[in-house]
Amino acid sequence: MTGGSRQLSCPPAPFQHLQRMTDDVGLLEHAKGIVPRYEHGYCVDDVARGLMVVCREPSPSADLVTMAHRYLSFLAQAQAPDGGFRNRLGCDRRWHDQPGTEDCWGRALWGLGTAALRGPAPEIRSESLARFSQGARARSAWPHAMAFAALGAAEVLDGWPDHPGALSLLASAIAVIGEPPTGHGWPWPEPRLSYANGAIAEAVIVAGWKLGDDKVLRDGLRMLEWLLSAETRDGHLSVVPAGGWGPGEPRPAFDQQPIEVAALADACMRAETVTGVSSWLSAAGMCVAWFLGDNDAKVALLDEQTGGGCDGLTPAGRNDNQGAESTMAMISVLQHGHRLIAASR
């Protein structure tokens, strides 16, 4: 497994830019620099991520609890009776798409599952569980959507081990993601790496773990170990670019996306929880270090002055726009960083 021991330092996870991007409707998707771009509106993908990072915070402030209520209300309005989700709400306060089971559905279930278990108020936990149960009746044909939904199911099963909807979702996720090839050349269930690849491996890990299927668990761990090796270069993370990466394509490649590093950090932390193997924590520490400047461009993606996360890593440095997705990826990884520091004491 790639990832050596190093002394980890990690600033507190900042929420001031996330608060700047949040209004009385939800969480705005894009920013020009630090200025929210209202003309691009809102999306369930980001609101679900917002609910997740707020609920992962150990001692959220009153402002963060208010934000969690707002994010949950947004998801409730986006959900259809059949469990699907609309994704895009315009600045005109009108939905611009129809309910479905694409990535936004999976991310909504991930956020709702996290809030059901870890929400900062009883009403958030109960409403989130009900909304998750409604959404878990649906299914998607898309591997990433099913992977995100499976991660929400794993959260629910931590609190309600016999939840039928969550158990069924995990079984369905394994089927949709598919079995990784057994050869050593490309042990991944898709012909190329795309985005948030760690979530695919993590979903297989949690499905094997929660369903008691040792072979599936081994497959997931093998996928994650290979992914980590593929995304490491010269002792630091060098993750796949926005356009993906396939066998034989040159590296390093750009623009590298914070969401990829956040998914890898989540998966490594999950692998340590499942296996007890501490070297996964060192790998998660590399994800923290990537945001702090140990990357191909040697520049931090965390803007400590604004509390935002920059939108991507380019050959020349960083994209200084600080949108919602990148900011929450940064927050999520720094939250893991503080768990790593606490575990090392």
PDB file of C-alpha atoms in Angstrom, residues 8-15 18 49-61 64 110 114 118 262 265-266 269 281 284-285 287-288 291-292 302 327-343:
ATOM      1  CA  LEU A   8       0.348  15.584   9.944  1.00  0.00           C
ATOM      2  CA  SER A   9      -0.677  19.151  10.607  1.00  0.00           C
ATOM      3  CA  CYS A  10      -4.161  20.297   9.798  1.00  0.00           C
ATOM      4  CA  PRO A  11      -5.950  23.636  10.262  1.00  0.00           C
ATOM      5  CA  PRO A  12      -9.548  23.617  11.505  1.00  0.00           C
ATOM      6  CA  ALA A  13     -12.173  22.929   8.844  1.00  0.00           C
ATOM      7  CA  PRO A  14     -13.443  26.417   7.919  1.00  0.00           C
ATOM      8  CA  PHE A  15     -17.120  27.047   7.248  1.00  0.00           C
ATOM      9  CA  LEU A  18     -19.817  27.727   2.895  1.00  0.00           C
ATOM     10  CA  ARG A  49     -22.824  17.421   0.274  1.00  0.00           C
ATOM     11  CA  GLY A  50     -23.534  20.429   2.479  1.00  0.00           C
ATOM     12  CA  LEU A  51     -25.839  18.423   4.712  1.00  0.00           C
ATOM     13  CA  MET A  52     -23.190  15.733   4.981  1.00  0.00           C
ATOM     14  CA  VAL A  53     -20.258  17.957   6.005  1.00  0.00           C
ATOM     15  CA  VAL A  54     -22.353  19.870   8.539  1.00  0.00           C
ATOM     16  CA  CYS A  55     -23.567  16.616  10.098  1.00  0.00           C
ATOM     17  CA  ARG A  56     -20.015  15.263  10.199  1.00  0.00           C
ATOM     18  CA  GLU A  57     -18.870  18.228  12.296  1.00  0.00           C
ATOM     19  CA  PRO A  58     -18.449  17.051  15.925  1.00  0.00           C
ATOM     20  CA  SER A  59     -19.765  20.212  17.627  1.00  0.00           C
ATOM     21  CA  PRO A  60     -21.618  22.321  15.061  1.00  0.00           C
ATOM     22  CA  SER A  61     -22.426  25.923  15.906  1.00  0.00           C
ATOM     23  CA  LEU A  64     -24.382  25.314  11.132  1.00  0.00           C
ATOM     24  CA  TRP A 110     -25.757   9.790   1.056  1.00  0.00           C
ATOM     25  CA  THR A 114     -25.454  10.765   7.155  1.00  0.00           C
ATOM     26  CA  ARG A 118     -25.340  12.129  12.819  1.00  0.00           C
ATOM     27  CA  ALA A 262     -12.210  13.850  -0.958  1.00  0.00           C
ATOM     28  CA  ALA A 265      -9.942  10.220   1.784  1.00  0.00           C
ATOM     29  CA  ASP A 266     -13.429   8.883   2.614  1.00  0.00           C
ATOM     30  CA  MET A 269     -10.855   6.173   6.361  1.00  0.00           C
ATOM     31  CA  LEU A 281      -4.701   6.365   7.868  1.00  0.00           C
ATOM     32  CA  ALA A 284      -5.803   9.515   4.184  1.00  0.00           C
ATOM     33  CA  GLY A 285      -3.122  11.862   5.505  1.00  0.00           C
ATOM     34  CA  CYS A 287      -5.256  13.544   0.978  1.00  0.00           C
ATOM     35  CA  VAL A 288      -5.016  16.226   3.664  1.00  0.00           C
ATOM     36  CA  PHE A 291      -5.064  20.283  -0.091  1.00  0.00           C
ATOM     37  CA  LEU A 292      -2.276  21.928   1.898  1.00  0.00           C
ATOM     38  CA  LEU A 302      -7.288  25.663   0.843  1.00  0.00           C
ATOM     39  CA  THR A 327     -15.150  23.968  -0.761  1.00  0.00           C
ATOM     40  CA  MET A 328     -17.031  21.012   0.701  1.00  0.00           C
ATOM     41  CA  ALA A 329     -14.418  18.569  -0.575  1.00  0.00           C
ATOM     42  CA  MET A 330     -11.820  20.581   1.321  1.00  0.00           C
ATOM     43  CA  ILE A 331     -13.946  20.735   4.481  1.00  0.00           C
ATOM     44  CA  SER A 332     -14.556  16.991   4.376  1.00  0.00           C
ATOM     45  CA  VAL A 333     -10.854  16.177   4.051  1.00  0.00           C
ATOM     46  CA  LEU A 334      -9.849  18.566   6.846  1.00  0.00           C
ATOM     47  CA  GLN A 335     -12.486  16.964   9.073  1.00  0.00           C
ATOM     48  CA  HIS A 336     -10.758  13.646   8.428  1.00  0.00           C
ATOM     49  CA  GLY A 337      -7.435  15.318   9.194  1.00  0.00           C
ATOM     50  CA  HIS A 338      -8.563  16.167  12.697  1.00  0.00           C
ATOM     51  CA  ARG A 339      -9.758  12.605  13.234  1.00  0.00           C
ATOM     52  CA  LEU A 340      -6.314  11.433  12.135  1.00  0.00           C
ATOM     53  CA  ILE A 341      -4.592  13.756  14.597  1.00  0.00           C
ATOM     54  CA  ALA A 342      -6.883  12.604  17.399  1.00  0.00           C
ATOM     55  CA  ALA A 343      -6.190   8.948  16.537  1.00  0.00           C
TER      56      ALA A 343
END
